Coordinates of C-alpha atoms and ligand atoms in Angstrom, one line a residue:
M584 CA 55.9 63.8 165.4
R585 CA 57.8 66.1 167.8
R586 CA 58.3 69.4 166.0
L587 CA 57.1 70.9 162.8
I588 CA 59.6 73.6 161.7
L589 CA 57.9 76.3 159.7
V590 CA 60.1 77.9 157.1
L591 CA 58.9 80.9 155.1
G592 CA 60.0 82.0 151.6
D593 CA 62.5 84.5 153.0
Q594 CA 64.0 82.1 155.6
L595 CA 66.0 79.8 153.4
D596 CA 69.0 79.2 155.6
A597 CA 69.7 75.7 156.8
R598 CA 71.8 77.1 159.6
S599 CA 69.0 79.3 161.0
A600 CA 67.8 79.0 164.6
A601 CA 64.7 77.2 163.4
F602 CA 66.8 74.1 162.9
D603 CA 68.6 74.1 166.2
G604 CA 68.1 70.7 167.8
F605 CA 66.5 69.4 164.6
D606 CA 66.2 65.6 164.7
P607 CA 65.2 64.1 161.4
A608 CA 63.9 61.0 163.2
Q609 CA 61.1 63.0 165.0
D610 CA 60.9 66.4 163.3
A611 CA 59.8 67.7 159.8
V612 CA 60.0 70.9 157.9
W613 CA 56.9 72.7 156.6
M614 CA 56.9 75.1 153.6
A615 CA 54.0 76.6 151.6
E616 CA 53.7 78.5 148.4
I617 CA 50.7 80.7 148.9
A618 CA 49.3 82.6 145.8
E619 CA 47.9 85.3 148.1
E620 CA 51.4 86.4 148.9
S621 CA 51.9 87.3 145.2
T622 CA 48.5 89.0 144.8
K623 CA 48.1 91.0 148.0
V624 CA 50.4 93.4 146.3
W625 CA 50.4 93.0 142.5
S626 CA 53.8 91.3 142.5
S627 CA 55.9 91.3 139.4
K628 CA 56.8 88.0 137.7
P629 CA 60.5 88.3 138.5
R630 CA 59.8 88.8 142.2
I631 CA 57.4 85.8 142.4
A632 CA 59.8 83.7 140.4
V633 CA 62.8 84.4 142.7
F634 CA 60.9 83.4 145.8
L635 CA 59.5 80.2 144.4
A636 CA 62.7 79.1 142.6
A637 CA 64.7 79.6 145.8
M638 CA 62.0 77.8 147.9
R639 CA 61.9 74.8 145.7
H640 CA 65.7 74.6 145.6
F641 CA 65.8 74.8 149.3
R642 CA 63.2 72.0 149.6
E643 CA 65.4 69.8 147.4
A644 CA 68.6 70.6 149.5
L645 CA 66.8 69.6 152.7
R646 CA 65.4 66.5 151.2
E647 CA 68.9 65.5 150.0
R648 CA 69.9 65.5 153.6
G649 CA 67.2 63.0 154.2
W650 CA 64.9 65.5 156.0
Q651 CA 61.1 65.3 155.6
V652 CA 59.7 68.4 154.0
D653 CA 56.0 68.8 153.9
Y654 CA 55.8 71.2 151.0
H655 CA 52.6 72.8 149.6
E656 CA 53.0 73.9 146.0
L657 CA 51.0 76.8 144.5
G658 CA 47.3 76.4 144.4
T659 CA 47.0 73.8 147.1
H660 CA 45.8 76.1 149.9
P661 CA 44.3 79.7 149.9
N662 CA 46.4 80.9 152.8
F663 CA 49.1 80.0 155.4
T664 CA 46.4 79.1 158.0
A665 CA 44.8 76.5 155.8
A666 CA 48.1 75.0 154.6
L667 CA 49.3 74.7 158.2
A668 CA 46.1 73.2 159.4
A669 CA 46.3 70.5 156.7
S670 CA 49.8 69.6 157.7
V671 CA 49.1 69.5 161.4
Q672 CA 46.2 67.2 160.8
A673 CA 48.3 64.9 158.7
L674 CA 51.5 64.9 160.8
Q675 CA 50.2 65.5 164.3
P676 CA 53.2 67.4 165.6
R677 CA 53.4 68.3 169.3
E678 CA 54.9 71.7 168.7
L679 CA 55.5 74.3 166.1
V680 CA 58.8 76.2 165.7
M681 CA 59.7 79.2 163.5
V682 CA 62.1 82.1 163.3
E683 CA 60.7 85.6 163.5
A684 CA 58.9 86.5 160.2
G685 CA 60.1 89.4 158.1
E686 CA 56.6 90.9 158.0
W687 CA 54.6 92.0 161.0
A688 CA 51.2 90.8 159.6
I689 CA 52.7 87.4 158.8
Q690 CA 54.1 86.9 162.2
R691 CA 50.7 87.7 163.6
A692 CA 49.0 85.3 161.2
F693 CA 51.1 82.4 162.4
E694 CA 50.6 83.2 166.1
D695 CA 46.9 83.4 165.4
A696 CA 46.9 80.2 163.4
A697 CA 48.6 78.2 166.2
I698 CA 45.8 79.0 168.7
P699 CA 42.9 77.0 167.2
L700 CA 45.4 74.2 166.4
G701 CA 46.0 73.9 170.1
L702 CA 49.8 73.8 169.6
P703 CA 52.5 75.8 171.2
L704 CA 54.4 78.0 168.7
E705 CA 58.0 78.8 169.6
V706 CA 59.3 81.9 167.8
R707 CA 63.1 82.0 167.7
E708 CA 65.3 85.0 167.2
D709 CA 66.5 85.6 163.6
R710 CA 70.3 85.1 163.9
H711 CA 70.8 86.2 160.3
F712 CA 71.0 89.8 161.5
F713 CA 73.9 91.4 163.3
C714 CA 71.6 93.3 165.6
S715 CA 68.7 91.6 167.4
R716 CA 65.4 93.4 167.7
A717 CA 66.1 93.7 171.5
N718 CA 69.5 95.2 170.9
F719 CA 68.0 97.8 168.5
A720 CA 65.4 98.6 171.1
R721 CA 68.2 99.2 173.6
H722 CA 70.0 101.4 171.2
A723 CA 66.9 103.4 170.5
S724 CA 65.6 103.8 174.1
G725 CA 66.1 107.2 175.5
R726 CA 67.1 108.7 172.2
K727 CA 65.1 111.6 171.0
Q728 CA 66.2 111.0 167.4
L729 CA 67.4 107.9 165.7
R730 CA 70.2 108.4 163.2
M731 CA 71.8 105.7 161.0
E732 CA 75.3 107.2 161.5
F733 CA 75.3 106.7 165.3
F734 CA 73.7 103.3 165.0
Y735 CA 76.4 102.3 162.4
R736 CA 79.2 103.4 164.7
D737 CA 77.8 101.3 167.5
M738 CA 77.6 98.3 165.1
R739 CA 81.2 98.8 164.1
R740 CA 82.3 98.9 167.7
R741 CA 80.2 95.9 168.6
T742 CA 81.3 93.8 165.7
G743 CA 84.9 95.0 165.4
V744 CA 84.4 95.4 161.6
L745 CA 86.9 97.8 160.1
M746 CA 88.2 98.7 163.6
E747 CA 91.6 99.1 165.1
G748 CA 91.0 98.7 168.8
D749 CA 88.2 101.2 169.5
Q750 CA 89.0 103.4 166.5
P751 CA 87.8 103.1 163.0
V752 CA 90.5 102.0 160.5
G753 CA 92.0 104.9 158.6
G754 CA 90.8 107.3 161.3
Q755 CA 87.3 108.0 159.8
W756 CA 84.0 106.3 160.2
N757 CA 82.7 107.3 156.8
Y758 CA 84.5 108.0 153.5
D759 CA 81.6 109.3 151.5
A760 CA 83.6 112.5 150.6
D761 CA 85.7 110.2 148.4
N762 CA 82.6 108.5 146.9
R763 CA 79.6 109.7 144.9
E764 CA 81.1 110.5 141.5
S765 CA 79.3 110.5 138.3
F766 CA 80.8 109.0 135.1
G767 CA 81.3 112.3 133.4
R768 CA 80.7 112.9 129.8
H769 CA 82.4 109.9 128.4
G770 CA 80.4 107.4 130.4
P771 CA 81.3 104.4 132.4
G772 CA 83.3 102.7 129.6
L773 CA 83.3 98.9 129.6
L774 CA 81.5 97.7 132.7
P775 CA 82.3 94.3 134.3
A776 CA 79.2 92.2 133.5
P777 CA 77.9 90.5 136.6
R778 CA 77.8 86.7 136.9
R779 CA 74.6 85.3 135.5
F780 CA 72.8 82.2 136.7
E781 CA 71.1 80.4 133.8
P782 CA 67.8 78.9 135.1
D783 CA 68.1 75.1 135.7
A784 CA 65.3 72.6 135.1
L785 CA 63.7 73.4 138.5
T786 CA 63.8 77.1 137.9
R787 CA 62.5 76.7 134.4
G788 CA 59.5 74.9 135.9
V789 CA 58.9 77.8 138.3
L790 CA 59.2 80.3 135.4
A791 CA 56.5 78.3 133.5
D792 CA 54.3 78.2 136.6
V793 CA 54.6 81.9 137.1
K794 CA 53.9 82.7 133.4
R795 CA 50.8 80.5 133.6
R796 CA 49.3 81.5 136.9
F797 CA 50.3 85.2 137.0
H798 CA 50.3 86.0 133.3
D799 CA 48.6 89.4 133.9
H800 CA 51.1 90.5 136.5
P801 CA 53.7 93.1 135.7
G802 CA 57.2 92.4 134.5
D803 CA 58.8 89.7 132.5
L804 CA 61.0 86.6 132.8
A805 CA 63.0 86.5 129.6
A806 CA 66.2 87.8 131.4
F807 CA 65.8 85.9 134.6
D808 CA 69.3 85.1 135.9
W809 CA 69.1 85.5 139.7
P810 CA 71.0 83.3 142.1
V811 CA 68.4 81.0 143.8
T812 CA 70.6 78.7 145.9
A813 CA 73.2 79.3 148.6
P814 CA 76.2 78.1 146.4
Q815 CA 75.0 80.5 143.6
A816 CA 74.7 83.3 146.1
R817 CA 78.2 82.7 147.2
E818 CA 79.4 82.8 143.6
A819 CA 77.6 86.1 143.1
L820 CA 79.4 87.5 146.1
E821 CA 82.8 86.3 144.9
D822 CA 82.1 87.8 141.5
F823 CA 81.2 91.2 143.0
I824 CA 84.2 91.3 145.3
A825 CA 86.6 90.4 142.5
H826 CA 85.2 92.7 139.8
R827 CA 83.0 95.5 141.1
L828 CA 83.7 96.3 144.8
A829 CA 86.8 98.4 144.1
D830 CA 84.6 100.9 142.2
F831 CA 81.5 100.5 144.2
G832 CA 81.9 103.6 146.4
R833 CA 83.1 105.9 143.7
Y834 CA 80.1 105.3 141.4
Q835 CA 77.5 104.3 144.0
D836 CA 75.3 107.3 143.2
A837 CA 75.8 107.4 139.4
L838 CA 73.2 106.8 136.8
W839 CA 73.7 105.7 133.2
E840 CA 71.1 105.0 130.5
G841 CA 70.7 101.3 129.7
E842 CA 73.2 100.2 132.5
P843 CA 71.2 98.6 135.3
W844 CA 74.0 97.1 137.4
L845 CA 77.0 99.5 137.2
Y846 CA 79.2 98.6 140.2
H847 CA 76.3 97.4 142.5
S848 CA 76.4 94.0 144.0
R849 CA 73.0 92.5 143.1
L850 CA 73.1 90.7 146.4
S851 CA 70.0 92.1 148.2
A852 CA 67.6 89.3 147.1
A853 CA 70.1 86.6 148.0
M854 CA 70.6 88.1 151.5
N855 CA 66.9 88.9 152.1
L856 CA 65.9 85.3 151.2
K857 CA 68.7 84.3 153.6
L858 CA 70.7 82.4 151.0
L859 CA 73.6 84.5 151.9
D860 CA 74.9 85.4 155.4
P861 CA 75.6 89.2 155.7
R862 CA 78.5 88.4 157.9
E863 CA 80.1 86.5 155.0
V864 CA 79.5 89.5 152.7
V865 CA 80.9 92.1 155.2
A866 CA 83.9 89.9 155.9
A867 CA 84.7 89.4 152.2
A868 CA 84.6 93.2 151.6
E869 CA 86.8 93.9 154.6
Q870 CA 89.3 91.2 153.5
A871 CA 89.4 92.6 150.0
W872 CA 90.5 95.9 151.5
R873 CA 93.0 94.4 153.9
E874 CA 94.5 92.5 150.9
G875 CA 94.7 95.7 148.8
R876 CA 92.1 94.6 146.3
A877 CA 89.7 97.5 147.1
P878 CA 90.2 101.0 148.5
L879 CA 89.0 101.7 152.0
A880 CA 86.4 104.1 150.8
A881 CA 84.8 101.4 148.6
A882 CA 84.9 98.7 151.3
E883 CA 83.6 101.0 154.0
G884 CA 80.9 102.4 151.7
F885 CA 79.7 99.0 150.9
I886 CA 79.9 97.6 154.4
R887 CA 77.9 100.6 155.7
Q888 CA 75.0 99.6 153.4
I889 CA 74.8 96.2 155.1
L890 CA 76.1 96.7 158.7
G891 CA 74.5 100.1 158.8
W892 CA 71.5 100.7 156.6
R893 CA 70.2 97.2 156.3
E894 CA 70.3 96.6 160.1
Y895 CA 69.0 100.1 160.9
V896 CA 65.9 99.8 158.6
R897 CA 65.0 96.5 160.2
G898 CA 65.3 98.1 163.6
I899 CA 63.0 100.9 162.6
Y900 CA 60.5 98.5 161.1
W901 CA 60.0 96.4 164.2
R902 CA 60.2 99.4 166.5
F903 CA 57.4 101.3 164.8
M904 CA 55.1 98.7 163.3
P905 CA 52.2 98.2 163.0
E906 CA 51.3 101.9 163.0
Y907 CA 54.3 102.9 160.8
V908 CA 52.6 101.7 157.6
E909 CA 49.7 104.2 158.2
R910 CA 51.9 107.3 158.3
N911 CA 51.5 110.1 155.9
A912 CA 53.2 113.1 157.4
L913 CA 53.0 115.2 154.3
A914 CA 49.3 114.3 153.7
A915 CA 50.0 113.1 150.2
T916 CA 47.0 111.7 148.3
A917 CA 47.8 111.7 144.6
P918 CA 47.4 108.3 142.8
L919 CA 50.4 106.4 141.5
P920 CA 50.9 107.4 137.9
A921 CA 49.8 104.5 135.6
F922 CA 53.2 104.4 133.9
Y923 CA 54.9 103.0 137.0
W924 CA 53.4 99.6 135.9
T925 CA 54.4 99.9 132.3
G926 CA 57.4 102.1 132.0
D927 CA 55.6 103.9 129.2
T928 CA 56.6 107.5 129.7
E929 CA 58.4 110.1 127.7
W930 CA 60.7 111.1 130.5
A931 CA 64.0 109.4 129.9
C932 CA 65.3 108.7 133.5
L933 CA 61.9 107.4 134.6
R934 CA 61.5 105.3 131.4
D935 CA 64.9 103.7 132.0
A936 CA 64.5 103.0 135.7
L937 CA 60.9 101.7 135.3
G938 CA 61.8 99.6 132.2
Q939 CA 64.6 97.8 133.9
T940 CA 62.6 97.4 137.1
L941 CA 59.9 95.5 135.1
R942 CA 62.3 93.6 133.0
L943 CA 64.7 92.6 135.7
G944 CA 63.0 93.2 139.0
Y945 CA 65.9 95.4 139.9
A946 CA 66.9 99.1 140.1
H947 CA 69.9 100.3 142.1
H948 CA 69.5 102.5 145.1
I949 CA 69.8 105.9 143.5
Q950 CA 67.2 104.9 140.8
R951 CA 64.8 103.9 143.6
L952 CA 65.5 106.9 145.8
M953 CA 66.2 109.7 143.3
V954 CA 64.2 108.7 140.2
T955 CA 61.0 106.7 141.0
G956 CA 60.9 107.6 144.7
L957 CA 61.7 111.3 144.1
F958 CA 59.1 111.6 141.4
G959 CA 56.4 110.1 143.7
L960 CA 57.4 112.4 146.6
L961 CA 57.4 115.6 144.5
L962 CA 54.2 114.7 142.9
G963 CA 52.6 114.0 146.3
V964 CA 51.6 110.3 145.7
D965 CA 49.9 108.6 148.6
P966 CA 52.8 106.8 150.4
R967 CA 50.7 103.7 150.8
R968 CA 50.5 103.4 147.0
M969 CA 54.2 103.9 146.7
H970 CA 54.8 101.3 149.4
E971 CA 52.6 98.8 147.5
W972 CA 54.4 99.4 144.3
Y973 CA 57.9 99.0 145.7
L974 CA 56.9 95.8 147.6
A975 CA 55.5 94.4 144.3
V976 CA 58.2 95.1 141.8
Y977 CA 61.6 94.2 143.2
V978 CA 63.1 90.8 143.6
D979 CA 64.5 91.8 147.0
A980 CA 61.3 93.3 148.3
V981 CA 60.4 92.1 151.8
E982 CA 58.4 94.4 154.0
W983 CA 60.9 94.9 156.9
V984 CA 63.4 96.5 154.5
E985 CA 61.1 97.9 151.8
L986 CA 58.7 99.8 154.0
P987 CA 61.1 102.0 156.0
N988 CA 63.1 102.7 152.8
T989 CA 59.9 103.7 150.9
L990 CA 57.8 105.4 153.5
G991 CA 60.6 106.8 155.5
M992 CA 63.7 107.5 153.5
S993 CA 62.1 108.1 150.1
Q994 CA 58.7 109.6 150.9
Y995 CA 59.4 111.3 154.3
A996 CA 55.9 110.0 155.3
D997 CA 57.2 109.1 158.7
G998 CA 57.9 112.8 159.4
G999 CA 61.6 112.3 159.9
V1000 CA 62.2 109.1 161.8
M1001 CA 64.4 107.7 159.0
A1002 CA 65.7 110.7 157.3
S1003 CA 66.6 114.1 158.8
K1004 CA 65.0 115.9 155.8
P1005 CA 63.0 115.0 152.7
Y1006 CA 65.4 113.8 149.9
V1007 CA 64.2 116.4 147.4
A1008 CA 66.1 117.7 144.4
S1009 CA 65.3 119.2 141.0
G1010 CA 66.1 117.7 137.6
K1011 CA 69.5 119.3 137.8
Y1012 CA 70.6 116.6 140.3
L1013 CA 69.7 113.9 137.7
Q1014 CA 71.5 115.8 135.0
R1015 CA 74.6 115.9 137.2
M1016 CA 74.5 112.2 138.1
G1017 CA 73.8 110.7 134.8
N1018 CA 73.2 111.1 131.1
H1019 CA 69.4 110.7 130.8
C1020 CA 68.8 114.4 130.4
A1021 CA 70.8 114.4 127.2
Q1022 CA 68.3 112.0 125.7
C1023 CA 65.2 113.7 127.1
R1024 CA 63.1 116.4 125.4
C1025 CA 62.9 118.2 128.8
D1026 CA 65.4 120.7 130.1
P1027 CA 66.2 120.2 133.8
G1028 CA 67.0 123.9 134.0
Q1029 CA 63.4 124.9 133.2
S1030 CA 60.6 124.8 135.7
T1031 CA 57.9 126.2 133.4
G1032 CA 57.0 126.2 129.8
P1033 CA 56.8 123.4 127.2
R1034 CA 60.3 122.0 127.8
A1035 CA 60.2 122.1 131.6
C1036 CA 61.5 119.1 133.4
P1037 CA 58.8 117.6 135.6
F1038 CA 61.3 117.0 138.4
T1039 CA 62.2 120.7 138.4
T1040 CA 58.6 121.9 138.2
L1041 CA 57.5 119.6 140.9
Y1042 CA 60.6 120.3 143.1
W1043 CA 59.7 124.0 143.4
D1044 CA 56.1 123.2 143.8
F1045 CA 56.9 120.8 146.6
L1046 CA 58.9 123.5 148.4
L1047 CA 56.0 125.9 147.9
R1048 CA 53.5 123.5 149.2
H1049 CA 55.5 122.4 152.2
E1050 CA 57.4 125.6 153.0
P1051 CA 55.7 126.3 156.4
A1052 CA 56.3 122.7 157.6
L1053 CA 59.9 122.7 156.4
R1054 CA 60.9 126.1 157.7
G1055 CA 61.9 124.7 161.1
N1056 CA 64.3 122.2 159.6
P1057 CA 67.9 123.6 159.6
R1058 CA 68.9 121.1 156.9
M1059 CA 66.4 122.7 154.5
T1060 CA 67.6 126.3 155.0
M1061 CA 69.6 126.5 151.7
Q1062 CA 66.8 125.1 149.6
L1063 CA 64.2 127.4 151.2
R1064 CA 66.6 130.4 150.7
N1065 CA 66.7 129.6 147.0
L1066 CA 62.9 129.4 147.0
S1067 CA 62.6 132.8 148.5
R1068 CA 64.3 134.2 145.4
L1069 CA 61.3 133.3 143.2
D1070 CA 58.9 136.1 142.6
T1071 CA 55.1 135.9 142.8
D1072 CA 54.6 135.4 139.0
K1073 CA 57.2 132.6 138.8
R1074 CA 55.6 130.9 141.8
A1075 CA 52.1 131.1 140.3
A1076 CA 53.4 129.7 137.0
I1077 CA 55.2 126.8 138.7
R1078 CA 52.1 126.0 140.7
G1079 CA 49.9 126.2 137.6
Q1080 CA 52.2 123.9 135.6
A1081 CA 52.5 121.4 138.5
D1082 CA 48.7 121.3 138.9
L1083 CA 48.3 120.6 135.2
L1084 CA 50.9 117.8 135.4
R1085 CA 49.2 116.3 138.4
D1086 CA 45.7 116.4 136.7
R1087 CA 47.2 114.8 133.6
L1088 CA 48.9 112.0 135.4
A1089 CA 45.9 111.3 137.7
S1090 CA 43.6 111.0 134.7
S1091 CA 45.7 108.6 132.7
P1092 CA 44.2 105.1 132.7
P1093 CA 45.5 102.7 135.4
Ligands
FAD1311 C1 62.3 103.4 147.9 C2 63.3 102.3 148.2 C3 62.8 101.0 148.3 C4 63.8 100.0 148.6 N1 63.3 98.7 148.8 C5 64.2 97.7 149.1 C6 63.7 96.4 149.3 O1 62.6 96.1 149.1 N2 64.7 95.4 149.6 C7 66.0 95.8 149.8 O2 66.8 94.9 150.1 N3 66.4 97.0 149.6 C8 65.6 98.0 149.3 N4 66.0 99.3 149.1 C9 67.5 99.6 149.4 C10 68.4 99.5 148.2 O3 68.0 100.3 147.2 C11 68.6 98.0 147.8 O4 69.0 97.2 148.8 C12 69.7 97.9 146.7 O5 69.4 98.8 145.6 C13 69.8 96.5 146.2 O6 70.7 96.4 145.2 P1 72.2 95.7 145.4 O7 72.1 94.4 146.1 O8 72.9 95.8 144.1 O9 72.8 96.8 146.4 P2 74.2 97.5 146.6 O10 74.1 98.9 146.1 O11 75.2 96.7 146.0 O12 74.3 97.6 148.2 C14 74.8 96.5 148.9 C15 73.7 95.9 149.9 O13 73.5 96.9 150.9 C16 72.2 96.8 151.4 N5 71.5 98.1 151.3 C17 71.9 99.1 150.5 N6 71.1 100.2 150.8 C18 70.2 99.8 151.7 C19 69.1 100.4 152.3 N7 68.8 101.7 152.1 N8 68.4 99.7 153.1 C20 68.7 98.4 153.4 N9 69.7 97.7 152.8 C21 70.4 98.4 152.0 C22 71.5 95.7 150.5 O14 71.4 94.5 151.2 C23 72.4 95.6 149.3 O15 72.4 94.4 148.7 C24 65.1 100.3 148.8 C25 65.5 101.6 148.7 C26 64.6 102.6 148.4 C27 65.1 104.0 148.2

């Protein structure tokens, strides 16, 4: 055999660089399901199932082309190294080829595994992304500070997306001033239900395997309906563009009890597994605007998430790993509250976000950033524990995208690489953006006393604890000015209540 092409669970793209020059007469594909990948963080059942179902469907699609796929199902080998060694011994390839992995440690593991096998390993650039790692490094070099907005403008110029010559269409780069509404008192009304993908026989087999092998893992599979093939992913994209894009921007930051999807696309897992090309997604959104099917603010807001944020966080990951994962700029050490794994809490917004996370493997961005993430940040949870939780529970969780979002954007543990200030807010933000406070026994206006909202208590406590470090940050001026209005007694009461809360949550059983 000439080449063995290594394909990882998040590289399921038959047009990827790994297959350049593939010759079925002398090459084969290698894929492996490794249980350790689901246990190194305590992965939720929906997350494991999405990966395995998509991998098995991809295997079948390649075999239908007549390609040889050496596929190791769950339980055959303890790790990638052993699975690869077995294949090399059986197939005797002369070289190994792969595309850059989505996780630093996995890339290292393959490079290390190739050495004792005595085989060259060719690592090819991942063409899935608009911005290569080298191009991001060029963008970053010489800059004192990296900011998404400047990177995004560069990407718009480089790709010509939403551009007229060298100017942004409509004259502005960013239309967020038109976005970010809440649903108001009457709620979202009738929401367009996203396209569901009923599990086929192959997926049902995966669900049964996951239930059997990972029965004690968090989450459940009853509602599993994710796209797990490239054609399904394309259908999911079409469904989003036709029914939800037009209101995406407007309600991007809104929350509503019992409504997990709102106007979000649900495309992150399909894109991260490479079932869906982000160029196709961006082009479809731009076309919808050009044809008058979506306002510019919605199309631009959506495109920014993909052409901007998604590419930017990948750049940050590869630029700062492996030390990035160790960062803990705010010296946070509290344990993760046990209810993150069960959803069993009296606080309505957390209960809703955690419940759907475990049930569906999904929460939208504002739930991740301003509910579960914010609570962890304010409480002072060790960012490593937060990272492990986010990597475990979401169907779209792959380290290159999860880690900078969690450690950087959400927990400010990177000291300001990702975000120019910690995203902190009191319960009043949550009250403004959704309806959970109306169903909660806590009052977001109160920071102390029996009805105090924990977000509000912990918000002021956070500012008190970190005031000296935050004082030099001009973007924190207003929040610190409000803090300065609290008298000594109020400060002491807030700190006392926050300490009690922290003790209570730390001592609840894991
Ligand atoms: C703490 C935290 C952890 C996160 N972990 C992940 C993760 O593991 N995997 C993941 O794909 N996203 C992650 N995100 C980003 C974002 O929340 C999800 O991409 C989004 O919620 C997925 O749902 P959707 O497809 O409906 O997205 P939409 O709201 O419809 O957005 C469209 C697309 O934009 C991209 N996108 C949006 N925001 C971001 C962002 N901040 N970073 C990167 N891409 C973005 C996604 O590909 C998404 O599919 C995280 C955010 C936070 C705050």
